PDB file of C-alpha atoms in Angstrom:
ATOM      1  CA  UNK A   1     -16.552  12.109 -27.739  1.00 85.00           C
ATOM      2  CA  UNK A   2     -17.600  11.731 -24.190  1.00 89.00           C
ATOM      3  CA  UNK A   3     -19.893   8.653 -22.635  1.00 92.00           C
ATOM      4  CA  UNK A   4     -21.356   9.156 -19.275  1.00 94.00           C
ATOM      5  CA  UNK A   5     -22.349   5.345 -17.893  1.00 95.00           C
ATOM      6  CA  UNK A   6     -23.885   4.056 -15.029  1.00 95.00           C
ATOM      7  CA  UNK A   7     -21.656   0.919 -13.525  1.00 94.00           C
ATOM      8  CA  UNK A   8     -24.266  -1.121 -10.679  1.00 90.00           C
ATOM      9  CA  UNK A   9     -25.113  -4.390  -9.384  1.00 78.00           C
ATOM     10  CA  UNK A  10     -26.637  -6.989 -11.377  1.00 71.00           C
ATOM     11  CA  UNK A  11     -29.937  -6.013  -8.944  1.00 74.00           C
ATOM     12  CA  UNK A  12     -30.021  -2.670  -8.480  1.00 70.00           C
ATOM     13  CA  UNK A  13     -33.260  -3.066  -6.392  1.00 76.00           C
ATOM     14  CA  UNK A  14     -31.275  -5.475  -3.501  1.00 75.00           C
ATOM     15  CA  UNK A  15     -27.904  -3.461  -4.113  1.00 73.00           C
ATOM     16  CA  UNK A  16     -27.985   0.091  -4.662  1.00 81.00           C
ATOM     17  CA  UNK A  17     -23.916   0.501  -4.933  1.00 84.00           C
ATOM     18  CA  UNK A  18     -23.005   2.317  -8.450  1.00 90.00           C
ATOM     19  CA  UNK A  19     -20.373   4.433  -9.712  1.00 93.00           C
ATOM     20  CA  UNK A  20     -21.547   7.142 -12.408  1.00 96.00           C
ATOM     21  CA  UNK A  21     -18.137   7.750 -14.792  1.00 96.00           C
ATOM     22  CA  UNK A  22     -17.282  10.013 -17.647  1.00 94.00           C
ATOM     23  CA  UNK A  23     -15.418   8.095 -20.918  1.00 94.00           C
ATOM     24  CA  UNK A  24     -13.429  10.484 -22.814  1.00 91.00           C
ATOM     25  CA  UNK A  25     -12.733   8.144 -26.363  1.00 89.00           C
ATOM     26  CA  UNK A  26     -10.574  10.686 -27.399  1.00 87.00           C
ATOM     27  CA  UNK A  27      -8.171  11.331 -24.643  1.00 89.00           C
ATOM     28  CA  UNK A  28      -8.500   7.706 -23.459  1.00 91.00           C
ATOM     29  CA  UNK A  29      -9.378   8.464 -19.986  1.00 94.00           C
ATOM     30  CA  UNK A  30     -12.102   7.902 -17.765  1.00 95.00           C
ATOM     31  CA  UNK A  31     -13.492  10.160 -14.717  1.00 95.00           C
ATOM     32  CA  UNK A  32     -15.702   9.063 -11.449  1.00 94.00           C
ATOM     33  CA  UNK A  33     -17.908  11.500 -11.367  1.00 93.00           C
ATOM     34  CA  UNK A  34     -20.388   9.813  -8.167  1.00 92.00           C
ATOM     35  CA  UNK A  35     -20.192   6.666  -6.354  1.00 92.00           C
ATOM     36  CA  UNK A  36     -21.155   4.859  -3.810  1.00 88.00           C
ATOM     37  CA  UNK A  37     -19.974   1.435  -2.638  1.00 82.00           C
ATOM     38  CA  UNK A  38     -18.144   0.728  -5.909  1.00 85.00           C
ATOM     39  CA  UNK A  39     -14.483   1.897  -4.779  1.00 83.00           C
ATOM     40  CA  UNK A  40     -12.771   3.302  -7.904  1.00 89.00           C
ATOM     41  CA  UNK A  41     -10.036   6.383  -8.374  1.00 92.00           C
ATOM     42  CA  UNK A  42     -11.129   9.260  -9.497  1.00 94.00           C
ATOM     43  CA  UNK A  43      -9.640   9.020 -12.954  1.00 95.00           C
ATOM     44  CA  UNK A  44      -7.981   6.753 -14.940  1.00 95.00           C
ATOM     45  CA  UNK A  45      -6.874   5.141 -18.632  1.00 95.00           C
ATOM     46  CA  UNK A  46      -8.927   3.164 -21.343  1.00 93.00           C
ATOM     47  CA  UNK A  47      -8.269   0.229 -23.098  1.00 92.00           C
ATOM     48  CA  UNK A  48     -10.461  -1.319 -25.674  1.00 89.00           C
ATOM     49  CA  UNK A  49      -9.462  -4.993 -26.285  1.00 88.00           C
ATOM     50  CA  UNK A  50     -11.518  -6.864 -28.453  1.00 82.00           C
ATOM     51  CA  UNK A  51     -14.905  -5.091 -27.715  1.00 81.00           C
ATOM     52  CA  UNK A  52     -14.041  -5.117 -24.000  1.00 90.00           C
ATOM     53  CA  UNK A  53     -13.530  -1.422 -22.386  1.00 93.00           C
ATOM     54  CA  UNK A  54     -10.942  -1.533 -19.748  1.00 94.00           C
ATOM     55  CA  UNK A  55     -10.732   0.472 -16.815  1.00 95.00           C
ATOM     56  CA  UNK A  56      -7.359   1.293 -15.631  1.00 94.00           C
ATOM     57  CA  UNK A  57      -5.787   3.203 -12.768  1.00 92.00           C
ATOM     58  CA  UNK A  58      -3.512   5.509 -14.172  1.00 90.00           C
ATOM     59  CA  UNK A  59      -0.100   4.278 -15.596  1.00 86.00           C
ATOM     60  CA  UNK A  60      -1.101   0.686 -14.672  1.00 88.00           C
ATOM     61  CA  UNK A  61      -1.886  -1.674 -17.195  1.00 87.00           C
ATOM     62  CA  UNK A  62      -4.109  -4.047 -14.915  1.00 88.00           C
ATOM     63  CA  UNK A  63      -8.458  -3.473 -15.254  1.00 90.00           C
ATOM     64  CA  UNK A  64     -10.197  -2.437 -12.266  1.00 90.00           C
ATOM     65  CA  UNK A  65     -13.238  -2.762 -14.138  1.00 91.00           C
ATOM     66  CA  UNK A  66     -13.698  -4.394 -17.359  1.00 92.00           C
ATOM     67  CA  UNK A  67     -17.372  -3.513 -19.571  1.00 94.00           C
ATOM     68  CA  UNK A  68     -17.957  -6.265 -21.527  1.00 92.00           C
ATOM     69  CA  UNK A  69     -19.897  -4.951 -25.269  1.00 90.00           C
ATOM     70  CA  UNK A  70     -18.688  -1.156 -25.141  1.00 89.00           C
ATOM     71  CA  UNK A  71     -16.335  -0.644 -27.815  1.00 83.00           C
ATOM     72  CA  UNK A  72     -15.008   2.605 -27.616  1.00 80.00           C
ATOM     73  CA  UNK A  73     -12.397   3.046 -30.845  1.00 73.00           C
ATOM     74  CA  UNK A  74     -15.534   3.962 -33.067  1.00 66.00           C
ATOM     75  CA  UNK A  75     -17.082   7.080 -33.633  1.00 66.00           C
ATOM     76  CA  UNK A  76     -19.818   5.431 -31.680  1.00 65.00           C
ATOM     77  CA  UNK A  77     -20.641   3.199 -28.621  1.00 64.00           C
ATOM     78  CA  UNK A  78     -21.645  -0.118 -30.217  1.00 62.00           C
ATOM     79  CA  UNK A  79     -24.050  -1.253 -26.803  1.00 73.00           C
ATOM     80  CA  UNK A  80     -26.015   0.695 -24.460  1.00 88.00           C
ATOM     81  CA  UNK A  81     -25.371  -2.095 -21.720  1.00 92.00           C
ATOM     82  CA  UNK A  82     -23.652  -4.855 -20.886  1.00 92.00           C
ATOM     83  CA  UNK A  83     -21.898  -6.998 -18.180  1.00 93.00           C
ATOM     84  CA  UNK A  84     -19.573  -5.014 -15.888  1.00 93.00           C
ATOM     85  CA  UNK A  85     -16.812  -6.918 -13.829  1.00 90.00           C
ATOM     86  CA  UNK A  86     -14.721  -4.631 -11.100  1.00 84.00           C
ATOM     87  CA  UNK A  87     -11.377  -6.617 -10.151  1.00 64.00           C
ATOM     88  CA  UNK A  88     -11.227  -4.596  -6.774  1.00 54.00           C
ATOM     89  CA  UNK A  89     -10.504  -7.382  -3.912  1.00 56.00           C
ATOM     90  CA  UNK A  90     -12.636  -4.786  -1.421  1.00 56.00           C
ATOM     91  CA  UNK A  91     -15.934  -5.685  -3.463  1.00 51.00           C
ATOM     92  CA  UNK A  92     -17.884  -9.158  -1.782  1.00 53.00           C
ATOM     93  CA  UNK A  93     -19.358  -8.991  -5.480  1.00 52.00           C
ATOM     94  CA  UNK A  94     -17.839  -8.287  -8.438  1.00 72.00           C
ATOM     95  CA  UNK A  95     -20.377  -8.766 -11.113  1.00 86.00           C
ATOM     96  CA  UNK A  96     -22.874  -6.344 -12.566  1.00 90.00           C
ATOM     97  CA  UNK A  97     -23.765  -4.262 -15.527  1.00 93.00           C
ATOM     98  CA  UNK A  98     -23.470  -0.769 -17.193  1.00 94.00           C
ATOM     99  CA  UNK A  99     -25.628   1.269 -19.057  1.00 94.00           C
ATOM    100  CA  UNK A 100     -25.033   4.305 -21.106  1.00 92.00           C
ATOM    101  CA  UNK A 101     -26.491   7.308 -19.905  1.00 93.00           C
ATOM    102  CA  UNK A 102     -25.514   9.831 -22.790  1.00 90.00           C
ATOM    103  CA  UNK A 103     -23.571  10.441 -25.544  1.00 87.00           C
ATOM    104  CA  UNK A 104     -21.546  14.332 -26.083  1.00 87.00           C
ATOM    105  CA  UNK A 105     -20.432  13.934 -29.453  1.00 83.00           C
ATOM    106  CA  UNK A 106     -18.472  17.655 -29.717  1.00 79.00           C
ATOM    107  CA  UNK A 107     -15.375  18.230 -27.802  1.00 70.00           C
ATOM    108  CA  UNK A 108     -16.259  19.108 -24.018  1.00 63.00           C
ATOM    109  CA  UNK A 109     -13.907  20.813 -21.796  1.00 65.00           C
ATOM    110  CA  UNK A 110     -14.161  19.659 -18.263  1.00 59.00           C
ATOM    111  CA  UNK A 111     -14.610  22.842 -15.870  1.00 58.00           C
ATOM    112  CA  UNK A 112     -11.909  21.174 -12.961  1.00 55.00           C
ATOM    113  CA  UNK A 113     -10.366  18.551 -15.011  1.00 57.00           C
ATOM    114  CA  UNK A 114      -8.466  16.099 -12.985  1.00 57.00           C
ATOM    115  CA  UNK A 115      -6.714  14.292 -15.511  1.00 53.00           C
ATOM    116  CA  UNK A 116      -2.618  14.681 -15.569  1.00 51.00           C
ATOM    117  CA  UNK A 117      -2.923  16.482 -19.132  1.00 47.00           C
TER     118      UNK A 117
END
């Protein structure tokens, strides 16, 4: 299953920085897809700890982003939204929210897929 989500500022009317990123729950990876003024890679790892989605680089076990609510080891998100934190020391602010934008529940094979698989 793939999640597209929409990571911005707590304000999106004051602060109009967001990253747009694809969550593959089966290959437990994550893709930036657009962005601007949230600085993350363009791909990374998942980690679902105790109904907290974790956004890694790759091979590194330390969040850049953590989505508080989204629980990604069911067949299905448990939120729509919830409070986004991005550990990057480049961001003045680091708090915010996410919001799901869609759900593809069949398997979906990325046209340029820029995952190490």
């Amino acid at each position: 299953m793939r999640l597209t989500i929409l990571i911005n500022g707590s304000d999106p009317t004051v602060n109009h920085d967001y990253a747009v990123l694809w969550l593959d729950t089966e290959e437990r990876v994550w893709s930036r897809e657009s962005h601007e003024g949230i600085d993350l890679p363009p791909w990374g790892e998942l980690r679902d700890e105790g109904g907290v989605t974790k956004l890694c680089a790759p091979t590194n076990e330390q969040p850049l982003c953590t989505l508080s609510g989204l629980h990604v080891e069911c067949n299905c998100p448990t939120a729509a939204q919830g409070g986004a934190q991005w550990s990057s020391g480049k961001q003045l602010r680091t708090d915010g929210v996410w919001r799901l934008q869609a759900v593809e529940k069949k398997a979906v094979r990325a046209e340029n897929s820029v995952f190490r698989r």
